[in-house]
C-alpha positions as a printed NumPy array, in Angstrom:
array([[  0.185,  -0.092,   0.277],
       [  1.18 ,   3.495,  -0.687],
       [  2.76 ,   4.656,   2.238],
       [  0.247,   8.085,   2.003],
       [ -3.176,   6.574,   1.705],
       [ -1.905,   4.067,   4.494],
       [ -1.034,   7.052,   6.908],
       [ -4.808,   8.785,   5.862],
       [ -6.635,   5.866,   6.342],
       [ -5.157,   4.883,   9.536],
       [ -5.391,   8.44 ,  11.095],
       [ -8.623,   8.101,   9.872],
       [ -9.497,   4.842,  11.678],
       [ -8.331,   6.402,  14.839],
       [-10.159,   9.42 ,  14.091],
       [-13.619,   7.566,  13.695],
       [-12.092,   6.047,  17.593],
       [-11.861,   8.661,  19.201],
       [-15.355,  10.138,  17.723],
       [-17.206,   6.91 ,  19.481],
       [-14.939,   7.785,  22.676],
       [-16.614,  11.389,  22.383],
       [-20.288,  10.239,  21.168],
       [-19.967,   9.067,  25.138],
       [-20.031,  12.593,  26.527],
       [-16.876,  11.078,  28.711],
       [-18.752,  10.065,  31.546],
       [-16.459,   8.952,  34.368],
       [-15.348,   5.573,  33.76 ],
       [-11.896,   3.837,  34.396],
       [ -9.329,   1.844,  32.256],
       [-10.752,  -1.091,  33.059],
       [-14.251,   0.386,  31.905],
       [-13.366,   1.283,  28.119],
       [-15.136,  -0.342,  25.778],
       [-13.455,  -4.182,  24.351],
       [-14.947,  -3.221,  20.69 ],
       [-12.379,   0.265,  21.3  ],
       [ -9.756,  -1.72 ,  22.588],
       [-10.339,  -4.087,  19.386],
       [-10.193,  -1.628,  16.753],
       [ -6.846,   0.079,  18.621],
       [ -5.411,  -2.79 ,  18.195],
       [ -6.345,  -2.556,  14.259],
       [ -5.344,   0.101,  13.712],
       [ -1.79 ,   0.323,  15.234],
       [ -1.158,  -3.91 ,  15.629],
       [ -2.103,  -5.192,  12.73 ],
       [  0.125,  -7.161,  11.118],
       [ -0.623,  -6.832,   6.869],
       [ -0.037,  -3.012,   7.89 ],
       [  3.423,  -1.694,   8.122],
       [  4.667,  -1.421,  11.554],
       [  4.872,   2.038,  12.986],
       [  6.847,   3.825,  15.086],
       [  5.707,   2.441,  18.493],
       [  6.554,  -0.843,  17.438],
       [  9.737,  -3.146,  18.517],
       [ 11.643,  -1.273,  20.687],
       [ 14.016,   0.036,  18.039],
       [ 17.025,   2.251,  19.331],
       [ 16.235,   1.592,  23.16 ],
       [ 17.215,  -2.064,  22.508],
       [ 20.388,  -1.005,  22.309],
       [ 20.711,   1.736,  24.734],
       [ 22.094,   1.84 ,  27.747],
       [ 22.587,   4.774,  29.288],
       [ 19.568,   5.264,  31.773],
       [ 15.899,   3.508,  32.174],
       [ 14.397,   6.335,  30.328],
       [ 15.549,   4.959,  27.056],
       [ 12.653,   2.673,  26.843],
       [  9.9  ,   3.622,  23.721],
       [  6.356,   3.532,  24.064],
       [  4.546,   0.557,  22.807],
       [  1.735,  -0.189,  20.738],
       [ -0.324,  -0.604,  24.122],
       [  0.502,   2.511,  25.133],
       [ -0.107,   4.088,  21.721],
       [ -4.18 ,   1.916,  21.959],
       [ -4.839,   3.376,  25.531],
       [ -3.913,   7.321,  24.254],
       [ -6.079,   5.953,  21.012],
       [ -9.429,   5.717,  23.937],
       [ -8.505,   8.017,  26.554],
       [-10.706,  11.138,  27.5  ],
       [ -9.437,  14.868,  26.71 ],
       [-10.853,  16.935,  29.581],
       [ -9.7  ,  19.774,  30.803],
       [ -7.453,  18.58 ,  33.928],
       [ -6.469,  22.293,  35.158],
       [-10.795,  22.034,  35.936],
       [ -9.832,  18.872,  37.719],
       [-12.614,  17.182,  34.738],
       [-10.619,  15.081,  33.249],
       [-12.098,  11.234,  33.663],
       [ -8.465,   8.883,  33.303],
       [ -6.427,  11.361,  34.598],
       [ -8.466,  10.86 ,  38.095],
       [ -8.738,   7.356,  37.659],
       [ -5.345,   7.565,  37.684],
       [ -4.15 ,   9.133,  40.598],
       [ -6.975,   7.874,  42.501],
       [ -5.682,   4.494,  41.664],
       [ -2.155,   5.574,  42.906],
       [ -3.499,   6.977,  46.112],
       [ -4.77 ,   3.867,  47.159],
       [ -1.635,   1.947,  46.079],
       [  0.036,   3.792,  48.094],
       [ -2.259,   4.076,  50.67 ],
       [ -2.374,   8.161,  50.527],
       [ -5.791,   9.994,  50.387],
       [ -5.142,  11.844,  47.646],
       [ -2.37 ,  12.19 ,  44.281],
       [ -1.172,  14.982,  41.84 ],
       [ -0.05 ,  14.125,  38.338],
       [  2.747,  16.09 ,  37.477],
       [  4.696,  15.988,  33.937],
       [  7.957,  15.094,  35.392],
       [  9.877,  13.295,  37.881],
       [ 12.307,  16.906,  39.169],
       [  8.498,  18.465,  39.108],
       [  7.156,  16.308,  41.494],
       [  9.951,  16.669,  44.277],
       [ 10.411,  20.141,  43.375],
       [  6.268,  21.027,  44.852],
       [  6.627,  18.353,  46.82 ],
       [  9.046,  20.078,  48.987],
       [  7.437,  23.05 ,  48.53 ],
       [  4.443,  22.145,  49.597],
       [  5.876,  21.23 ,  52.707],
       [  8.136,  23.654,  53.433],
       [  6.224,  27.316,  54.78 ],
       [  9.036,  30.642,  54.99 ],
       [ 13.146,  30.253,  56.313],
       [ 14.981,  30.293,  57.945],
       [ 15.106,  26.434,  57.3  ],
       [ 16.64 ,  23.746,  55.876],
       [ 16.788,  20.591,  53.619],
       [ 18.064,  17.185,  54.929],
       [ 18.99 ,  14.48 ,  51.987],
       [ 22.468,  12.179,  50.555],
       [ 25.269,  14.381,  49.117],
       [ 23.836,  12.365,  46.126],
       [ 20.426,  12.774,  45.244],
       [ 18.827,  13.815,  42.988],
       [ 17.255,  17.911,  44.545],
       [ 20.851,  18.594,  44.98 ],
       [ 22.878,  17.299,  41.873],
       [ 20.463,  17.127,  39.382],
       [ 17.415,  19.761,  39.002],
       [ 18.959,  22.707,  38.35 ],
       [ 19.242,  23.83 ,  42.566],
       [ 15.523,  24.208,  42.34 ],
       [ 15.52 ,  23.655,  45.791],
       [ 16.75 ,  26.592,  46.68 ],
       [ 15.404,  29.197,  43.621],
       [ 11.959,  28.396,  44.657],
       [ 12.478,  27.457,  47.906],
       [ 15.474,  29.827,  49.743],
       [ 15.749,  26.837,  52.431],
       [ 19.213,  25.614,  52.681],
       [ 20.447,  22.284,  51.166],
       [ 22.122,  19.719,  54.021],
       [ 23.596,  16.889,  52.43 ],
       [ 25.211,  14.062,  54.267],
       [ 27.249,  11.459,  53.228],
       [ 26.057,   8.386,  54.822],
       [ 28.471,   6.266,  56.288],
       [ 28.11 ,   3.489,  55.248],
       [ 28.955,   4.333,  52.057],
       [ 25.295,   2.802,  50.494],
       [ 22.144,   4.832,  51.648],
       [ 21.984,   6.85 ,  54.399],
       [ 20.225,   6.597,  58.773],
       [ 19.32 ,   7.418,  61.405],
       [ 22.469,   8.04 ,  62.547],
       [ 23.445,  10.002,  60.643],
       [ 20.381,  11.706,  60.22 ],
       [ 20.464,  11.911,  64.3  ],
       [ 24.365,  14.086,  63.327],
       [ 23.86 ,  17.004,  60.858],
       [ 19.557,  17.446,  61.806],
       [ 19.792,  21.422,  63.423],
       [ 16.758,  20.671,  65.928],
       [ 17.65 ,  23.727,  68.382],
       [ 16.379,  27.697,  68.205],
       [ 19.814,  28.913,  68.508],
       [ 19.19 ,  31.771,  65.793],
       [ 23.538,  30.412,  64.404],
       [ 21.587,  27.086,  63.108],
       [ 19.415,  27.251,  60.367],
       [ 16.476,  24.354,  61.448],
       [ 15.707,  21.505,  59.544],
       [ 12.85 ,  21.475,  58.463],
       [ 12.363,  18.973,  56.149],
       [ 13.962,  15.425,  55.41 ],
       [ 14.211,  14.452,  51.916],
       [ 15.372,  10.491,  51.417],
       [ 16.266,   8.245,  47.736],
       [ 14.56 ,   4.909,  47.004],
       [ 16.673,   3.33 ,  45.055],
       [ 19.087,   6.103,  44.875],
       [ 22.45 ,   5.092,  42.409],
       [ 20.66 ,   1.871,  42.116],
       [ 21.066,   0.88 ,  45.285],
       [ 18.321,   0.257,  48.117],
       [ 17.5  ,   1.512,  51.754],
       [ 16.079,  -1.232,  53.74 ],
       [ 12.061,  -0.544,  55.235],
       [ 14.179,  -1.278,  58.616],
       [ 15.945,   2.227,  58.643],
       [ 13.563,   4.4  ,  56.16 ],
       [ 10.981,   3.347,  58.76 ],
       [ 13.344,   4.508,  61.366],
       [ 14.244,   7.506,  60.323],
       [ 10.125,   8.793,  59.659],
       [  9.633,   8.183,  62.991],
       [ 12.506,   9.934,  64.598],
       [ 11.839,  12.919,  62.136],
       [  7.646,  12.4  ,  62.849],
       [  9.04 ,  12.915,  66.922],
       [ 11.08 ,  16.215,  66.239],
       [  8.368,  17.702,  64.09 ],
       [  9.925,  17.264,  60.239],
       [  8.549,  16.267,  57.577],
       [  9.723,  13.073,  55.2  ],
       [  9.94 ,  13.604,  50.966],
       [ 10.642,  10.742,  48.941],
       [ 12.294,  10.563,  45.644],
       [ 10.711,   7.396,  44.813],
       [ 11.323,   8.079,  40.444],
       [ 13.238,   4.124,  41.163],
       [ 10.866,   3.116,  44.253],
       [  9.873,   0.331,  42.352],
       [ 13.233,  -0.936,  41.925],
       [ 13.357,  -1.477,  45.04 ],
       [  9.806,  -3.365,  45.686],
       [ 10.729,  -5.182,  42.848],
       [ 13.556,  -6.238,  44.531],
       [ 12.442,  -7.642,  47.887],
       [ 12.943,  -4.442,  49.629],
       [  8.968,  -3.945,  51.63 ],
       [  6.245,  -4.233,  49.37 ],
       [  4.91 ,  -0.775,  47.356],
       [  2.102,   0.324,  50.371],
       [  5.387,  -0.638,  52.585],
       [  7.075,   2.134,  51.436],
       [  5.265,   4.476,  50.886],
       [  2.613,   4.134,  53.71 ],
       [  5.535,   6.324,  56.59 ],
       [  6.922,   9.416,  54.595],
       [  4.502,  12.437,  53.885],
       [  4.711,  12.492,  50.373],
       [  6.757,  10.693,  48.075],
       [  7.21 ,  11.11 ,  43.901],
       [  7.006,   8.202,  42.111],
       [  8.053,   7.88 ,  38.246],
       [  6.414,   6.619,  35.135],
       [  8.792,   7.265,  32.614],
       [ 12.239,   6.196,  34.561],
       [ 11.872,   2.025,  34.409],
       [  7.982,   1.396,  33.427],
       [  8.102,   3.284,  30.426],
       [  5.742,   5.72 ,  30.157],
       [  6.961,   8.638,  27.267],
       [  6.341,  10.969,  29.376],
       [  4.652,  11.574,  33.574],
       [  5.404,  11.036,  37.2  ],
       [  2.984,  11.764,  40.036],
       [  3.254,  13.   ,  43.654],
       [  0.476,  10.934,  46.385],
       [ -0.104,  12.874,  50.595],
       [ -2.64 ,  13.71 ,  52.724],
       [ -5.908,  15.37 ,  50.753],
       [ -4.336,  19.117,  52.406],
       [ -0.868,  18.429,  50.815],
       [ -2.654,  17.471,  47.463],
       [ -4.376,  21.098,  47.61 ],
       [ -1.142,  23.243,  48.331],
       [  0.837,  20.634,  46.231],
       [ -2.208,  21.034,  42.598],
       [ -1.385,  25.042,  43.177],
       [  2.314,  25.276,  43.372],
       [  1.955,  22.952,  40.213],
       [  0.078,  25.689,  38.005],
       [  2.299,  28.378,  39.405],
       [  5.602,  27.198,  38.277],
       [  3.068,  26.086,  34.308],
       [  2.524,  22.394,  35.47 ],
       [ -1.624,  22.981,  34.959],
       [ -1.362,  20.792,  31.592],
       [ -4.7  ,  20.871,  30.156],
       [ -5.533,  16.901,  28.299],
       [ -3.634,  15.227,  30.315],
       [ -5.546,  12.003,  29.823],
       [ -2.691,  10.919,  26.764],
       [  0.26 ,  11.081,  29.336],
       [ -2.293,   9.121,  31.923],
       [ -4.081,   6.935,  29.652],
       [  0.123,   5.878,  28.85 ],
       [  0.678,   6.12 ,  32.414],
       [ -2.074,   4.112,  33.437],
       [ -0.487,   1.175,  31.179],
       [  3.11 ,   1.587,  32.166],
       [  1.962,   1.122,  35.812],
       [  0.363,  -1.828,  34.946],
       [  2.193,  -4.018,  31.673],
       [  5.972,  -3.009,  33.708],
       [  5.161,  -2.875,  37.226],
       [  2.723,  -5.463,  37.459],
       [ -0.869,  -4.534,  39.519],
       [  0.388,  -6.707,  43.295],
       [  2.447,  -4.646,  45.482],
       [  5.83 ,  -6.567,  45.513],
       [  5.869,  -5.659,  41.849],
       [  6.077,  -9.66 ,  40.627],
       [  3.662,  -9.93 ,  37.693],
       [  5.007,  -7.058,  35.982],
       [  8.205,  -6.848,  33.642],
       [ 10.652,  -5.335,  36.338],
       [ 12.245,  -8.44 ,  37.823],
       [ 13.668,  -9.785,  34.061],
       [ 16.184,  -6.377,  34.422],
       [ 17.285,  -7.399,  37.63 ],
       [ 18.517, -10.559,  36.501],
       [ 20.322,  -8.653,  33.207],
       [ 22.018,  -6.516,  35.014],
       [ 23.219,  -9.283,  37.216],
       [ 24.43 , -11.208,  34.361],
       [ 26.846,  -7.782,  32.978],
       [ 27.576,  -7.041,  36.822],
       [ 29.039, -10.618,  35.762],
       [ 30.703, -10.936,  32.056],
       [ 32.302,  -7.679,  34.186],
       [ 33.586,  -9.467,  37.4  ],
       [ 34.474, -11.715,  35.653],
       [ 36.804, -10.616,  33.413],
       [ 38.743,  -8.676,  36.768],
       [ 36.781,  -5.786,  36.259],
       [ 35.841,  -4.098,  39.777],
       [ 32.367,  -2.776,  40.783],
       [ 32.121,   0.944,  42.008],
       [ 29.029,   0.42 ,  43.948],
       [ 27.494,  -3.   ,  45.35 ],
       [ 24.897,  -4.738,  42.703],
       [ 20.933,  -4.253,  43.892],
       [ 18.745,  -3.593,  41.075],
       [ 18.775,  -2.713,  37.912],
       [ 21.604,  -0.14 ,  37.777],
       [ 25.428,  -1.5  ,  37.518],
       [ 27.806,   0.959,  38.48 ],
       [ 32.045,  -0.331,  36.532],
       [ 34.615,   1.305,  38.537],
       [ 36.677,   2.235,  35.357],
       [ 39.349,   3.512,  37.558],
       [ 40.484,   0.475,  39.154],
       [ 39.769,  -1.751,  36.717],
       [ 41.953,   0.819,  34.263],
       [ 39.3  ,   2.033,  31.584],
       [ 38.817,   5.407,  30.465],
       [ 36.269,   8.086,  31.781],
       [ 35.151,   7.344,  28.266],
       [ 36.241,   3.641,  26.232],
       [ 33.07 ,   1.928,  26.751],
       [ 31.258,   4.653,  24.888],
       [ 33.825,   4.497,  22.685],
       [ 33.919,   0.959,  22.472],
       [ 30.31 ,   0.559,  22.772],
       [ 29.37 ,   2.848,  19.014],
       [ 31.234,   0.342,  17.188],
       [ 28.74 ,  -1.994,  18.447],
       [ 25.84 ,  -0.886,  17.992],
       [ 25.271,   0.145,  21.455],
       [ 24.674,   3.1  ,  22.92 ],
       [ 26.559,   4.173,  26.898],
       [ 27.094,   6.911,  29.082],
       [ 31.047,   5.917,  32.004],
       [ 30.342,   3.183,  34.264],
       [ 27.249,   3.42 ,  34.67 ],
       [ 25.384,   0.668,  32.451],
       [ 21.601,   0.448,  33.576],
       [ 18.946,  -2.634,  31.746],
       [ 15.871,  -1.299,  31.391],
       [ 13.304,  -3.42 ,  30.536],
       [ 12.908,  -3.574,  26.239],
       [ 17.336,  -4.407,  26.709],
       [ 17.645,  -8.034,  25.143],
       [ 19.977, -10.586,  25.535],
       [ 21.688,  -9.415,  21.799],
       [ 22.722,  -5.903,  23.422],
       [ 24.168,  -8.696,  27.186],
       [ 25.546, -10.312,  24.597],
       [ 27.689,  -6.941,  21.925],
       [ 28.316,  -5.481,  25.391],
       [ 30.501,  -8.561,  26.692],
       [ 32.259,  -7.888,  23.415],
       [ 32.616,  -4.433,  24.113],
       [ 34.175,  -5.768,  28.365],
       [ 36.427,  -8.682,  25.534],
       [ 38.344,  -5.566,  24.659],
       [ 38.246,  -2.635,  27.067],
       [ 39.276,  -5.017,  29.437],
       [ 42.308,  -6.985,  27.28 ],
       [ 42.89 ,  -3.67 ,  26.553],
       [ 42.755,  -4.03 ,  22.612],
       [ 41.317,  -0.542,  21.872],
       [ 43.224,   2.981,  21.946],
       [ 42.802,   4.84 ,  25.206],
       [ 40.24 ,   6.964,  24.195],
       [ 42.126,  10.958,  24.594],
       [ 39.112,  12.953,  26.505],
       [ 39.676,  12.12 ,  30.432],
       [ 37.04 ,  14.288,  31.195],
       [ 34.068,  13.261,  33.089],
       [ 31.42 ,  11.827,  30.898],
       [ 27.952,  13.857,  32.026],
       [ 25.155,  11.708,  33.718],
       [ 21.427,  11.057,  32.781],
       [ 19.436,  10.154,  35.847]])
């Protein structure tokens, strides 16, 4: 079939589907209530084997991209959900699919309410701003935290808060003892009082144990300090067996969760908390331009990602993430069996290679990988659910070349840019 004619017919079919959905007058529906006829029709439009495939089909470049778990590609089932979604205005709190997603996430995390945001950074910044009133106040966090290293200085710029970074003594995660040493509880005017603790799980792929998180939160609450969790990759900690999703999320005052890291949605994160907190967060989200309109197109894909990739059980064992942890173990074994050293312990889907200790330059793997059709970034290898066995086989060849010295070392000794 002529490509232009195919696209016209395909677009017409999708428009017809949208018209059928519009005739329902956007009554409050859940994803489970969407018409099976519409699903079948959308499947025919997007997945008919007799038609040419679209860019939504297959893993594409994501199959060989191990730079981050943000490199996943949206799937045909996400497109199907987008084709069926409602298109009402979320600023007016009227979009059924968005509201259903928010209600579902609040329920599974054991919080009163939740709020869809456009990114993990927006989620963290809105949450932190919603917790803080006015200076003097400080936010205590791990020195490697996303909120201090990768969010453009937003906490200080937007809240006026001092950010107090703490180096964990165990090198893996913060403990209550670390927190106590650095938290400011007194009213001594020389110091900036700690009003919020922001934890991160996972952090660099490493898990903060549930028991330690509970210790910190209980102590913080006893001292009138709020605790936020940057849980962009909390899904991974849960799948690794560290605890159930509600066991983690329910203890915090607020949690941000990401749909596009690991889960594979094209866009979106969500924050959970009390009704009062979310009401305030909606206000601050609006103030920074996060009050999107027809958010059903975002929420529909996010709902599919949550259901298919994490799963429907609180331990995440019915989704696709567990397999990424097994592949990450294979990657670590391939590296260490050749004499390579690891920089961090392997807990989930992130493998941190100690390049310097292994005699490899900071940009060598990226250059060798490019020759093998892989995209790599420094010493961090991130296995997402679309990374194939073929990609792991090519990575083995990269490790061979790098560790045997069969490669001219890169003259670029700059630290590679890190994508969280």
